[in-house]
Tab-separated table of C-alpha atoms in Angstrom:
chain	number	residue	atom	x	y	z
A	200	UNK	CA	0.000	0.000	0.000
A	201	UNK	CA	2.397	2.666	1.207
A	202	UNK	CA	6.120	2.556	0.788
A	203	UNK	CA	8.452	2.456	3.801
A	204	UNK	CA	6.511	3.654	6.836
A	205	UNK	CA	8.068	6.363	8.999
A	206	UNK	CA	9.202	5.502	12.520
A	207	UNK	CA	8.320	7.620	15.557
A	208	UNK	CA	11.526	9.621	15.312
A	209	UNK	CA	10.731	10.818	11.781
A	210	UNK	CA	6.975	11.157	11.985
A	211	UNK	CA	5.504	14.633	12.593
A	212	UNK	CA	3.916	14.915	16.060
A	213	UNK	CA	0.202	15.010	16.891
A	214	UNK	CA	-0.772	12.983	13.830
A	215	UNK	CA	-0.029	15.893	11.515
A	216	UNK	CA	-0.572	14.540	8.000
A	217	UNK	CA	2.759	14.430	6.195
A	218	UNK	CA	1.421	13.611	2.752
A	219	UNK	CA	-1.854	14.322	0.936
A	220	UNK	CA	-4.634	11.819	1.519
A	221	UNK	CA	-4.645	11.070	-2.237
A	222	UNK	CA	-1.235	9.451	-1.790
A	223	UNK	CA	-2.672	7.087	0.750
A	224	UNK	CA	-3.803	4.283	-1.523
A	225	UNK	CA	-6.847	2.565	-0.067
A	226	UNK	CA	-7.559	0.418	-3.121
A	227	UNK	CA	-6.052	-2.631	-1.482
A	228	UNK	CA	-8.792	-2.654	1.158
A	229	UNK	CA	-11.091	-3.897	-1.619
A	230	UNK	CA	-12.509	-7.401	-1.951
A	231	UNK	CA	-14.975	-6.668	-4.745
A	232	UNK	CA	-14.326	-4.152	-7.475
A	233	UNK	CA	-16.995	-2.243	-9.411
A	234	UNK	CA	-17.139	-2.867	-13.160
A	235	UNK	CA	-19.453	-0.875	-15.419
A	236	UNK	CA	-21.378	-2.300	-18.349
A	237	UNK	CA	-21.098	0.619	-20.804
A	238	UNK	CA	-23.982	-0.766	-22.853
A	239	UNK	CA	-26.366	-0.426	-19.893
A	240	UNK	CA	-24.923	2.812	-18.438
A	241	UNK	CA	-27.087	5.870	-19.174
A	242	UNK	CA	-24.370	8.329	-18.001
A	243	UNK	CA	-26.661	9.696	-15.292
A	244	UNK	CA	-23.615	10.017	-12.961
A	245	UNK	CA	-25.561	9.149	-9.803
A	246	UNK	CA	-22.678	6.785	-8.985
A	247	UNK	CA	-20.272	9.733	-9.078
A	248	UNK	CA	-22.470	11.628	-6.617
A	249	UNK	CA	-22.911	8.688	-4.263
A	250	UNK	CA	-19.279	7.538	-4.166
A	251	UNK	CA	-18.004	8.358	-0.637
A	252	UNK	CA	-14.381	8.285	-1.832
A	253	UNK	CA	-14.723	10.466	-4.936
A	254	UNK	CA	-13.337	7.476	-6.808
A	255	UNK	CA	-15.673	7.606	-9.823
A	256	UNK	CA	-14.740	10.149	-12.489
A	257	UNK	CA	-16.219	11.290	-15.763
A	258	UNK	CA	-13.819	10.624	-18.590
A	259	UNK	CA	-14.578	13.329	-21.099
A	260	UNK	CA	-12.701	11.736	-23.995
A	261	UNK	CA	-14.150	8.295	-23.585
A	262	UNK	CA	-17.524	9.793	-22.654
A	263	UNK	CA	-17.832	7.205	-19.936
A	264	UNK	CA	-17.389	6.854	-16.202
A	265	UNK	CA	-14.159	5.391	-14.880
A	266	UNK	CA	-13.154	4.035	-11.512
A	267	UNK	CA	-10.103	5.164	-9.578
A	268	UNK	CA	-9.028	1.737	-8.365
A	269	UNK	CA	-6.172	3.234	-6.318
A	270	UNK	CA	-8.722	4.686	-3.919
A	271	UNK	CA	-11.983	2.739	-4.442
A	272	UNK	CA	-12.480	0.629	-1.305
A	273	UNK	CA	-15.088	-1.559	-2.962
A	274	UNK	CA	-17.989	-0.511	-0.765
A	275	UNK	CA	-20.521	-1.231	-3.513
A	276	UNK	CA	-22.687	1.839	-2.982
A	277	UNK	CA	-22.414	2.699	-6.699
A	278	UNK	CA	-23.721	-0.730	-7.703
A	279	UNK	CA	-26.518	-0.460	-5.159
A	280	UNK	CA	-27.588	3.014	-6.300
A	281	UNK	CA	-27.253	2.561	-10.092
A	282	UNK	CA	-30.846	2.905	-11.389
A	283	UNK	CA	-30.167	0.618	-14.376
A	284	UNK	CA	-27.987	-1.969	-12.602
A	285	UNK	CA	-25.063	-1.221	-14.888
A	286	UNK	CA	-22.422	-1.720	-12.196
A	287	UNK	CA	-21.440	-5.170	-11.077
A	288	UNK	CA	-19.237	-5.939	-8.079
A	289	UNK	CA	-16.661	-8.492	-9.223
A	290	UNK	CA	-14.468	-10.380	-6.779
A	291	UNK	CA	-10.787	-9.307	-7.063
B	118	UNK	CA	20.525	37.760	38.439
B	119	UNK	CA	19.196	39.779	41.350
B	120	UNK	CA	15.973	38.685	42.971
B	121	UNK	CA	13.152	40.697	41.475
B	122	UNK	CA	10.950	42.988	43.559
B	123	UNK	CA	7.807	41.352	44.909
B	124	UNK	CA	4.666	42.217	46.770
B	125	UNK	CA	3.147	40.189	49.601
B	126	UNK	CA	-0.598	39.651	49.291
B	127	UNK	CA	-3.048	37.723	51.437
B	128	UNK	CA	-4.474	35.221	48.958
B	129	UNK	CA	-6.267	31.918	49.113
B	130	UNK	CA	-4.835	29.157	46.924
B	131	UNK	CA	-7.532	29.691	44.311
B	132	UNK	CA	-6.909	33.430	44.270
B	133	UNK	CA	-3.169	32.860	43.973
B	134	UNK	CA	-3.781	30.687	40.898
B	135	UNK	CA	-6.102	33.290	39.354
B	136	UNK	CA	-3.490	35.986	40.025
B	137	UNK	CA	-0.775	33.913	38.323
B	138	UNK	CA	-3.013	33.354	35.292
B	139	UNK	CA	-3.763	37.081	35.157
B	140	UNK	CA	-0.043	37.767	34.856
B	141	UNK	CA	0.640	35.010	32.326
B	142	UNK	CA	-0.757	36.787	29.248
B	143	UNK	CA	-3.318	34.069	28.541
B	144	UNK	CA	-5.338	34.407	25.320
B	145	UNK	CA	-8.244	32.086	26.084
B	146	UNK	CA	-9.793	30.754	29.285
B	147	UNK	CA	-12.732	28.369	29.029
B	148	UNK	CA	-13.993	26.910	32.272
B	149	UNK	CA	-16.997	25.606	34.139
B	150	UNK	CA	-17.305	26.255	37.863
B	151	UNK	CA	-17.119	23.464	40.431
B	152	UNK	CA	-16.406	23.674	44.149
B	153	UNK	CA	-13.626	24.137	45.269
B	154	UNK	CA	-12.162	25.425	41.991
B	155	UNK	CA	-14.875	28.083	41.526
B	156	UNK	CA	-12.929	31.006	42.962
B	157	UNK	CA	-10.203	30.586	40.339
B	158	UNK	CA	-12.523	31.216	37.408
B	159	UNK	CA	-14.683	33.642	39.391
B	160	UNK	CA	-11.700	35.893	40.128
B	161	UNK	CA	-10.432	35.518	36.617
B	162	UNK	CA	-13.791	36.492	35.094
B	163	UNK	CA	-13.594	39.631	37.230
B	164	UNK	CA	-10.190	40.430	35.729
B	165	UNK	CA	-11.753	39.998	32.281
B	166	UNK	CA	-14.733	42.186	33.180
B	167	UNK	CA	-12.524	44.909	34.644
B	168	UNK	CA	-10.302	44.925	31.559
B	169	UNK	CA	-7.218	43.880	33.533
B	170	UNK	CA	-6.450	41.115	31.033
B	171	UNK	CA	-6.684	40.731	27.291
B	172	UNK	CA	-8.262	37.292	27.439
B	173	UNK	CA	-11.280	35.743	25.725
B	174	UNK	CA	-13.325	34.136	28.498
B	175	UNK	CA	-15.518	31.375	27.091
B	176	UNK	CA	-18.475	30.336	29.243
B	177	UNK	CA	-19.342	26.754	28.401
B	178	UNK	CA	-21.988	24.238	29.430
B	179	UNK	CA	-19.707	21.577	30.908
B	180	UNK	CA	-16.125	20.645	31.693
B	181	UNK	CA	-16.054	18.418	28.614
B	182	UNK	CA	-16.740	21.540	26.547
B	183	UNK	CA	-14.344	23.656	28.623
B	184	UNK	CA	-11.357	21.515	27.798
B	185	UNK	CA	-12.518	21.039	24.208
B	186	UNK	CA	-12.637	24.823	23.771
B	187	UNK	CA	-9.168	25.146	25.318
B	188	UNK	CA	-7.805	22.424	23.049
B	189	UNK	CA	-9.236	24.154	19.982
B	190	UNK	CA	-7.877	27.535	21.040
B	191	UNK	CA	-4.496	26.025	21.795
B	192	UNK	CA	-4.469	24.339	18.385
B	193	UNK	CA	-4.713	27.720	16.638
B	194	UNK	CA	-1.749	28.950	18.668
B	195	UNK	CA	-3.422	30.636	21.659
B	196	UNK	CA	-2.109	30.373	25.210
B	197	UNK	CA	-4.934	28.707	27.137
B	198	UNK	CA	-5.886	27.929	30.705
B	199	UNK	CA	-8.678	26.097	32.456
B	200	UNK	CA	-9.362	24.762	35.936
B	201	UNK	CA	-11.475	22.017	37.414
B	202	UNK	CA	-11.812	19.439	40.178
B	203	UNK	CA	-13.344	16.094	41.032
B	204	UNK	CA	-16.357	15.260	38.845
B	205	UNK	CA	-15.422	18.097	36.508
B	206	UNK	CA	-12.026	16.582	35.811
B	207	UNK	CA	-13.652	13.184	35.420
B	208	UNK	CA	-15.955	14.642	32.766
B	209	UNK	CA	-12.874	15.977	30.960
B	210	UNK	CA	-11.310	12.519	30.899
B	211	UNK	CA	-11.847	11.872	27.173
B	212	UNK	CA	-10.534	15.288	26.147
B	213	UNK	CA	-7.469	15.016	28.409
B	214	UNK	CA	-6.168	12.361	26.029
B	215	UNK	CA	-7.190	14.356	22.946
B	216	UNK	CA	-5.364	17.411	24.291
B	217	UNK	CA	-2.103	15.603	24.977
B	218	UNK	CA	-2.423	13.602	21.748
B	219	UNK	CA	-2.761	16.863	19.782
B	220	UNK	CA	0.281	18.095	21.732
B	221	UNK	CA	-1.670	21.170	22.869
B	222	UNK	CA	0.156	22.944	25.726
B	223	UNK	CA	-2.942	23.744	27.789
B	224	UNK	CA	-2.363	24.578	31.457
B	225	UNK	CA	-4.973	23.511	33.998
B	226	UNK	CA	-5.282	23.994	37.745
B	227	UNK	CA	-6.921	21.199	39.722
B	228	UNK	CA	-8.147	21.756	43.254
B	229	UNK	CA	-7.974	18.159	44.402
B	230	UNK	CA	-11.412	17.026	45.589
B	231	UNK	CA	-12.855	13.600	46.332
B	232	UNK	CA	-14.996	11.785	43.762
B	233	UNK	CA	-18.639	10.893	44.425
B	234	UNK	CA	-20.439	8.910	45.789
B	235	UNK	CA	-21.263	9.719	48.523
B	236	UNK	CA	-20.945	13.352	47.550
B	237	UNK	CA	-17.962	15.054	49.130
B	238	UNK	CA	-16.451	18.429	48.287
B	239	UNK	CA	-13.278	18.079	50.360
B	240	UNK	CA	-9.725	17.142	49.579
B	241	UNK	CA	-8.330	13.905	48.382
B	242	UNK	CA	-6.287	13.074	45.314
B	243	UNK	CA	-8.549	10.549	43.603
B	244	UNK	CA	-9.526	12.979	40.842
B	245	UNK	CA	-6.030	13.688	39.497
B	246	UNK	CA	-4.363	10.376	40.388
B	247	UNK	CA	-6.770	8.565	38.089
B	248	UNK	CA	-5.586	10.809	35.229
B	249	UNK	CA	-1.922	9.947	35.633
B	250	UNK	CA	-1.905	7.993	32.351
B	251	UNK	CA	-3.331	10.830	30.242
B	252	UNK	CA	0.079	12.145	29.141
B	253	UNK	CA	-0.277	15.362	31.129
B	254	UNK	CA	2.573	16.637	33.278
B	255	UNK	CA	1.388	16.696	36.903
B	256	UNK	CA	2.758	19.132	39.499
B	257	UNK	CA	1.475	18.936	43.094
B	258	UNK	CA	1.808	22.140	45.134
B	259	UNK	CA	2.462	22.070	48.867
B	260	UNK	CA	1.100	25.549	49.560
B	261	UNK	CA	-0.561	28.487	47.827
B	262	UNK	CA	2.773	30.164	47.143
B	263	UNK	CA	3.891	27.102	45.244
B	264	UNK	CA	0.565	26.946	43.395
B	265	UNK	CA	1.170	30.524	42.219
B	266	UNK	CA	4.781	29.831	41.247
B	267	UNK	CA	3.933	26.537	39.545
B	268	UNK	CA	1.230	28.008	37.299
B	269	UNK	CA	3.742	30.519	35.923
B	270	UNK	CA	6.319	27.778	35.409
B	271	UNK	CA	3.696	25.497	33.846
B	272	UNK	CA	3.217	27.698	30.776
B	273	UNK	CA	6.958	27.657	30.099
B	274	UNK	CA	7.131	23.879	30.525
B	275	UNK	CA	4.028	23.055	28.463
B	276	UNK	CA	4.937	25.354	25.574
B	277	UNK	CA	8.593	24.312	25.406
B	278	UNK	CA	9.196	22.993	21.861
B	279	UNK	CA	10.828	19.854	23.295
B	280	UNK	CA	7.750	19.097	25.394
B	281	UNK	CA	4.433	20.339	23.933
B	282	UNK	CA	2.408	18.494	26.519
B	283	UNK	CA	-0.370	19.901	28.700
B	284	UNK	CA	0.371	20.522	32.372
B	285	UNK	CA	-1.937	20.235	35.379
B	286	UNK	CA	-1.055	21.956	38.640
B	287	UNK	CA	-2.710	20.495	41.727
B	288	UNK	CA	-3.599	22.218	44.979
B	289	UNK	CA	-5.443	20.640	47.886
B	290	UNK	CA	-9.117	21.539	48.222
B	291	UNK	CA	-9.904	23.974	51.048
B	292	UNK	CA	-6.626	23.298	52.883
B	293	UNK	CA	-5.079	25.474	50.182
B	294	UNK	CA	-7.858	26.575	47.853
B	295	UNK	CA	-9.888	28.452	50.493
B	296	UNK	CA	-7.262	29.292	53.104
B	297	UNK	CA	-5.630	32.707	53.177
B	298	UNK	CA	-1.876	32.641	53.037
B	299	UNK	CA	0.833	35.223	52.537
B	300	UNK	CA	1.752	34.921	48.892
B	301	UNK	CA	4.631	36.803	47.309
B	302	UNK	CA	3.678	37.869	43.830
B	303	UNK	CA	6.048	39.036	41.132
B	304	UNK	CA	5.580	42.219	39.163
B	305	UNK	CA	3.457	41.787	36.027
B	306	UNK	CA	6.407	42.713	33.865
B	307	UNK	CA	8.689	40.122	35.497
B	308	UNK	CA	6.179	37.338	34.810
B	309	UNK	CA	5.625	38.509	31.242
B	310	UNK	CA	9.362	38.520	30.629
B	311	UNK	CA	9.813	35.114	32.251
B	312	UNK	CA	7.091	33.383	30.215
B	313	UNK	CA	7.475	35.332	26.960
B	314	UNK	CA	5.193	34.754	24.006
B	315	UNK	CA	4.217	31.271	22.918
B	316	UNK	CA	6.700	29.990	20.378
B	317	UNK	CA	5.204	27.789	17.703
B	318	UNK	CA	7.570	25.173	16.265
B	319	UNK	CA	7.633	24.326	12.563
B	320	UNK	CA	6.321	21.126	11.058
B	321	UNK	CA	6.069	19.700	7.550
B	322	UNK	CA	2.490	19.584	6.309
B	323	UNK	CA	0.796	17.283	3.792
B	324	UNK	CA	1.999	19.380	0.838
B	325	UNK	CA	5.606	19.115	1.985
B	326	UNK	CA	5.671	22.753	3.105
B	327	UNK	CA	7.299	23.708	6.392
B	328	UNK	CA	4.605	25.554	8.327
B	329	UNK	CA	3.935	26.631	11.942
B	330	UNK	CA	2.444	23.833	14.049
B	331	UNK	CA	-1.002	25.396	14.409
B	332	UNK	CA	-4.331	25.436	12.615
B	333	UNK	CA	-4.168	28.294	10.146
B	334	UNK	CA	-6.163	28.627	6.896
B	335	UNK	CA	-3.151	30.315	5.242
B	336	UNK	CA	-0.945	27.306	6.021
B	337	UNK	CA	-3.323	24.372	6.312
B	338	UNK	CA	-2.452	21.243	8.243
B	339	UNK	CA	-4.339	18.464	9.957
B	340	UNK	CA	-3.707	17.317	13.523
B	341	UNK	CA	-5.143	14.377	15.412
B	342	UNK	CA	-6.892	12.629	12.482
B	343	UNK	CA	-7.738	8.940	12.114
B	344	UNK	CA	-4.596	7.052	13.045
B	345	UNK	CA	-4.939	3.294	12.968
B	346	UNK	CA	-2.699	0.326	13.702
B	347	UNK	CA	-0.118	1.600	11.246
B	348	UNK	CA	0.780	4.927	12.950
B	349	UNK	CA	-1.053	5.401	16.300
B	350	UNK	CA	1.616	3.496	18.233
B	351	UNK	CA	4.367	5.755	16.834
B	352	UNK	CA	2.488	8.878	17.945
B	353	UNK	CA	2.054	7.490	21.471
B	354	UNK	CA	5.762	6.635	21.538
B	355	UNK	CA	6.493	10.290	20.720
B	356	UNK	CA	4.463	11.376	23.761
B	357	UNK	CA	6.583	9.132	25.978
B	358	UNK	CA	9.684	10.638	24.389
B	359	UNK	CA	8.443	14.144	25.280
B	360	UNK	CA	7.770	12.957	28.859
B	361	UNK	CA	11.325	11.641	28.928
B	362	UNK	CA	12.623	15.111	28.078
B	363	UNK	CA	10.356	16.787	30.633
B	364	UNK	CA	12.471	16.346	33.818
B	365	UNK	CA	15.350	18.364	32.367
B	366	UNK	CA	13.069	21.175	31.181
B	367	UNK	CA	11.072	21.235	34.435
B	368	UNK	CA	14.343	21.590	36.371
B	369	UNK	CA	15.645	24.296	34.026
B	370	UNK	CA	12.444	26.342	34.275
B	371	UNK	CA	12.341	25.807	38.055
B	372	UNK	CA	15.967	26.929	38.483
B	373	UNK	CA	15.531	29.990	36.296
B	374	UNK	CA	12.417	30.925	38.252
B	375	UNK	CA	14.223	30.334	41.543
B	376	UNK	CA	16.975	32.700	40.490
B	377	UNK	CA	14.433	35.406	39.710
B	378	UNK	CA	12.063	34.882	42.657
B	379	UNK	CA	14.329	33.514	45.369
B	380	UNK	CA	11.988	30.547	45.837
B	381	UNK	CA	12.827	26.949	45.043
B	382	UNK	CA	11.143	23.604	45.595
B	383	UNK	CA	13.866	20.991	45.853
B	384	UNK	CA	15.168	20.447	42.333
B	385	UNK	CA	11.757	21.082	40.801
B	386	UNK	CA	10.886	17.374	40.694
B	387	UNK	CA	11.428	16.225	44.271
B	388	UNK	CA	12.033	18.056	47.496
B	389	UNK	CA	14.147	16.310	50.115
B	390	UNK	CA	13.513	17.544	53.636
B	391	UNK	CA	16.202	16.545	56.161
B	392	UNK	CA	16.885	13.393	54.155
B	393	UNK	CA	20.725	13.485	54.307
B	394	UNK	CA	21.153	10.639	56.822
B	395	UNK	CA	17.492	9.755	57.329
B	396	UNK	CA	16.695	6.204	58.433
B	397	UNK	CA	12.925	6.611	58.638
B	398	UNK	CA	11.168	8.628	55.976
B	399	UNK	CA	7.821	9.359	54.406
B	400	UNK	CA	6.879	10.205	50.835
B	401	UNK	CA	3.843	12.283	49.948
B	402	UNK	CA	2.443	14.958	47.631
B	403	UNK	CA	0.551	18.151	48.401
B	404	UNK	CA	-0.156	20.067	51.581
B	405	UNK	CA	0.421	17.133	53.958
B	406	UNK	CA	4.122	17.667	53.275
B	407	UNK	CA	3.881	20.923	55.248
B	408	UNK	CA	2.517	19.173	58.343
B	409	UNK	CA	5.036	16.373	57.927
B	410	UNK	CA	7.953	18.830	57.865
B	411	UNK	CA	6.883	20.083	61.323
B	412	UNK	CA	6.766	16.499	62.593
B	413	UNK	CA	10.185	15.758	61.064
B	414	UNK	CA	11.630	18.808	62.879
B	415	UNK	CA	10.190	17.577	66.191
B	416	UNK	CA	11.581	14.090	65.622
B	417	UNK	CA	15.006	15.426	64.674
B	418	UNK	CA	15.013	17.516	67.863
B	419	UNK	CA	14.501	14.331	69.841
B	420	UNK	CA	17.298	12.534	67.985
B	421	UNK	CA	15.318	10.474	65.473
B	422	UNK	CA	16.835	10.374	61.999
B	423	UNK	CA	13.602	11.287	60.239
B	424	UNK	CA	13.107	12.781	56.799
B	425	UNK	CA	10.523	13.562	54.145
B	426	UNK	CA	10.649	13.217	50.388
B	427	UNK	CA	7.981	15.262	48.675
B	428	UNK	CA	7.150	14.452	45.079
B	429	UNK	CA	6.487	17.715	43.272
B	430	UNK	CA	5.986	16.037	39.916
B	431	UNK	CA	4.127	12.752	39.735
B	432	UNK	CA	4.245	12.814	35.920
B	433	UNK	CA	7.001	12.551	34.917
B	434	UNK	CA	7.751	10.285	37.880
B	435	UNK	CA	11.192	11.278	39.241
B	436	UNK	CA	12.555	7.736	39.214
B	437	UNK	CA	16.253	8.343	39.785
B	438	UNK	CA	15.536	11.112	42.295
B	439	UNK	CA	13.452	8.734	44.412
B	440	UNK	CA	16.137	6.037	44.410
B	441	UNK	CA	18.919	8.482	45.243
B	442	UNK	CA	17.018	10.295	47.996
B	443	UNK	CA	16.185	7.047	49.786
B	444	UNK	CA	19.677	5.538	49.783
B	445	UNK	CA	20.142	5.819	53.555
B	446	UNK	CA	16.536	5.003	54.477
B	447	UNK	CA	15.749	1.747	56.268
B	448	UNK	CA	11.971	2.083	56.562
B	449	UNK	CA	9.754	4.171	54.298
B	450	UNK	CA	6.090	5.107	54.588
B	451	UNK	CA	4.281	6.127	51.407
B	452	UNK	CA	1.315	8.377	52.130
B	453	UNK	CA	-1.532	8.161	49.635
B	454	UNK	CA	-4.519	10.489	49.727
B	455	UNK	CA	-6.394	8.194	47.335
B	456	UNK	CA	-6.819	4.488	46.979
B	457	UNK	CA	-6.814	1.942	44.187
B	458	UNK	CA	-9.639	-0.317	45.269
B	459	UNK	CA	-8.719	-3.956	44.919
B	460	UNK	CA	-5.149	-3.057	44.001
B	461	UNK	CA	-2.219	-3.198	46.362
B	462	UNK	CA	-2.380	0.134	48.167
B	463	UNK	CA	-2.588	3.647	46.769
B	464	UNK	CA	-1.125	4.866	43.467
B	465	UNK	CA	1.999	6.526	44.903
B	466	UNK	CA	2.770	3.343	46.843
B	467	UNK	CA	2.408	1.306	43.631
B	468	UNK	CA	4.930	3.423	41.818
B	469	UNK	CA	7.436	4.201	44.554
B	470	UNK	CA	7.683	0.564	45.565
B	471	UNK	CA	8.011	-0.364	41.883
B	472	UNK	CA	10.834	2.164	41.372
B	473	UNK	CA	12.642	0.854	44.458
B	474	UNK	CA	12.863	-2.618	42.928
B	475	UNK	CA	15.849	-1.242	40.967
B	476	UNK	CA	17.550	0.146	44.068
B	477	UNK	CA	20.366	-1.924	45.573
B	478	UNK	CA	19.664	-0.379	48.988
B	479	UNK	CA	15.891	-0.470	48.976
B	480	UNK	CA	14.169	0.163	52.302
B	481	UNK	CA	11.220	-1.702	53.729
B	482	UNK	CA	8.092	0.047	52.524
B	483	UNK	CA	4.692	0.489	54.067
B	484	UNK	CA	1.658	2.305	52.672
B	485	UNK	CA	-0.702	4.570	54.581
B	486	UNK	CA	-3.907	5.594	52.838
B	487	UNK	CA	-5.082	8.741	54.617
B	488	UNK	CA	-7.335	11.754	54.435
B	489	UNK	CA	-10.004	10.507	52.026
B	490	UNK	CA	-12.821	12.995	51.558
B	491	UNK	CA	-10.966	15.704	53.468
B	492	UNK	CA	-10.364	13.713	56.662
B	493	UNK	CA	-7.781	15.642	58.643
B	494	UNK	CA	-4.188	14.417	58.821
B	495	UNK	CA	-2.955	15.888	62.109
B	496	UNK	CA	0.608	15.765	63.433
B	497	UNK	CA	-0.497	13.066	65.888
B	498	UNK	CA	-1.151	10.577	63.068
B	499	UNK	CA	2.086	11.412	61.277
B	500	UNK	CA	3.963	10.819	64.548
B	501	UNK	CA	2.299	7.419	64.736
B	502	UNK	CA	3.548	6.607	61.241
B	503	UNK	CA	7.142	7.449	62.191
B	504	UNK	CA	6.756	5.343	65.361
B	505	UNK	CA	5.632	2.434	63.166
B	506	UNK	CA	8.662	2.990	60.951
B	507	UNK	CA	11.026	2.898	63.912
B	508	UNK	CA	9.451	-0.385	64.946
B	509	UNK	CA	9.993	-1.745	61.427
B	510	UNK	CA	13.656	-0.717	61.644
B	511	UNK	CA	13.967	-2.544	64.986
B	512	UNK	CA	12.098	-5.705	64.009
B	513	UNK	CA	12.982	-5.651	60.293
B	514	UNK	CA	9.394	-6.704	59.666
B	515	UNK	CA	6.436	-5.076	57.966
B	516	UNK	CA	3.345	-6.573	59.520
B	517	UNK	CA	0.726	-4.850	57.394
B	518	UNK	CA	2.035	-3.284	54.183
B	519	UNK	CA	-1.178	-1.374	53.361
B	520	UNK	CA	-2.872	0.501	56.183
B	521	UNK	CA	-5.713	2.989	56.415
B	522	UNK	CA	-4.901	5.694	58.918
B	523	UNK	CA	-7.416	8.070	60.490
B	524	UNK	CA	-10.441	5.906	59.672
B	525	UNK	CA	-12.750	4.691	62.437
B	526	UNK	CA	-12.962	0.942	62.978
């Protein structure tokens, strides 16, 4: 997940964050990953709004949603909320 | 340095604390009143009302909120103070750990009062002893003068960049808090110069920028966030490291203050009273040390080699100081004004006896739990303790290692 972890002598005190949260890759918490069926997807972007980790983006060029698997924890909310059942949770 | 000019005032312990806070250039005070601490915040709110201080006084709905407000103010870089006692301190329990974990140098006065039930407003040390593990520095004052002096020193200790831990200064309920005493106070300017302004150390934030260690929208950083099995332990280890540095800083601040004021309390951590060749000795914290000193003088006059070791700091525990001071002692009584029910004696006994395990010349040790709920500890009872110690020296036997003294059978 993260590279070499800092020891107590090098770590800032009081839990001060020493790198941006985006560098903290939480993707490896995942057991199931979301996969979109682009045929079914209506591009409503409800999944983007519901994602608690801001891990679903709109890819302008591809005109499709895409998952940020470095940060998606696999919670499955997107699959649950998709009104056309276009997202399937697939075991890693 | 010459001793600075001072003025003698008749102050109760609470008033002496309020006076010290008035002189310490405090930015924020948030507190909730509780007997016997009330006079501290009452007096201080008068200073605020009369424009004698430039302090934001935050009236809150509970002690939990009082310390939370102080923590928040401290986190933005303000010098902060609060005070509590007994149930109030117990209600702060959760935030005590948050404050030390955020390395916020809050200073708090505690007027030691018994915990309910049954309800009791008088002195014992149960309220602060139970918070010994909260990563706060603990200083126990013997008299109101020391309470005044210790509050001023506490800001310097807490805010020292090598420490950054909160400090609580204890004074005994009523015995000190409500009793008038002659207290020498320094000039405002001398205190201001001694404490100085709060220096904020630098820290690297999440963007890799070196910024002041405080919450500031111009230089954002996060403190005290979610910290799981992968980092929490390291942050707790850092707190122990800061505690390890504390004895040196406490001594330095104490010595510098002593030079300015002409008043010292042992080496700042422990105070040895007639301990040079003592064979029978007691250990205690707080105002009982004053009574015990009188008893020690009487015993010395009659040829008994008696002494007293007063712990001024309980956190950090002055480990080496305890061992060294007791080298000549054959029988030691540890006086605890609180009790660990179902444990093996009171908390000071636990720790002093534990420290002595490393001493090649350790004395026989006996524990006296005394004075719960404000029960008086007269000279008569302290004499009895020294008589017991002399018997232990003669017989080399401790019959009952944990005793309750001054309680009716």
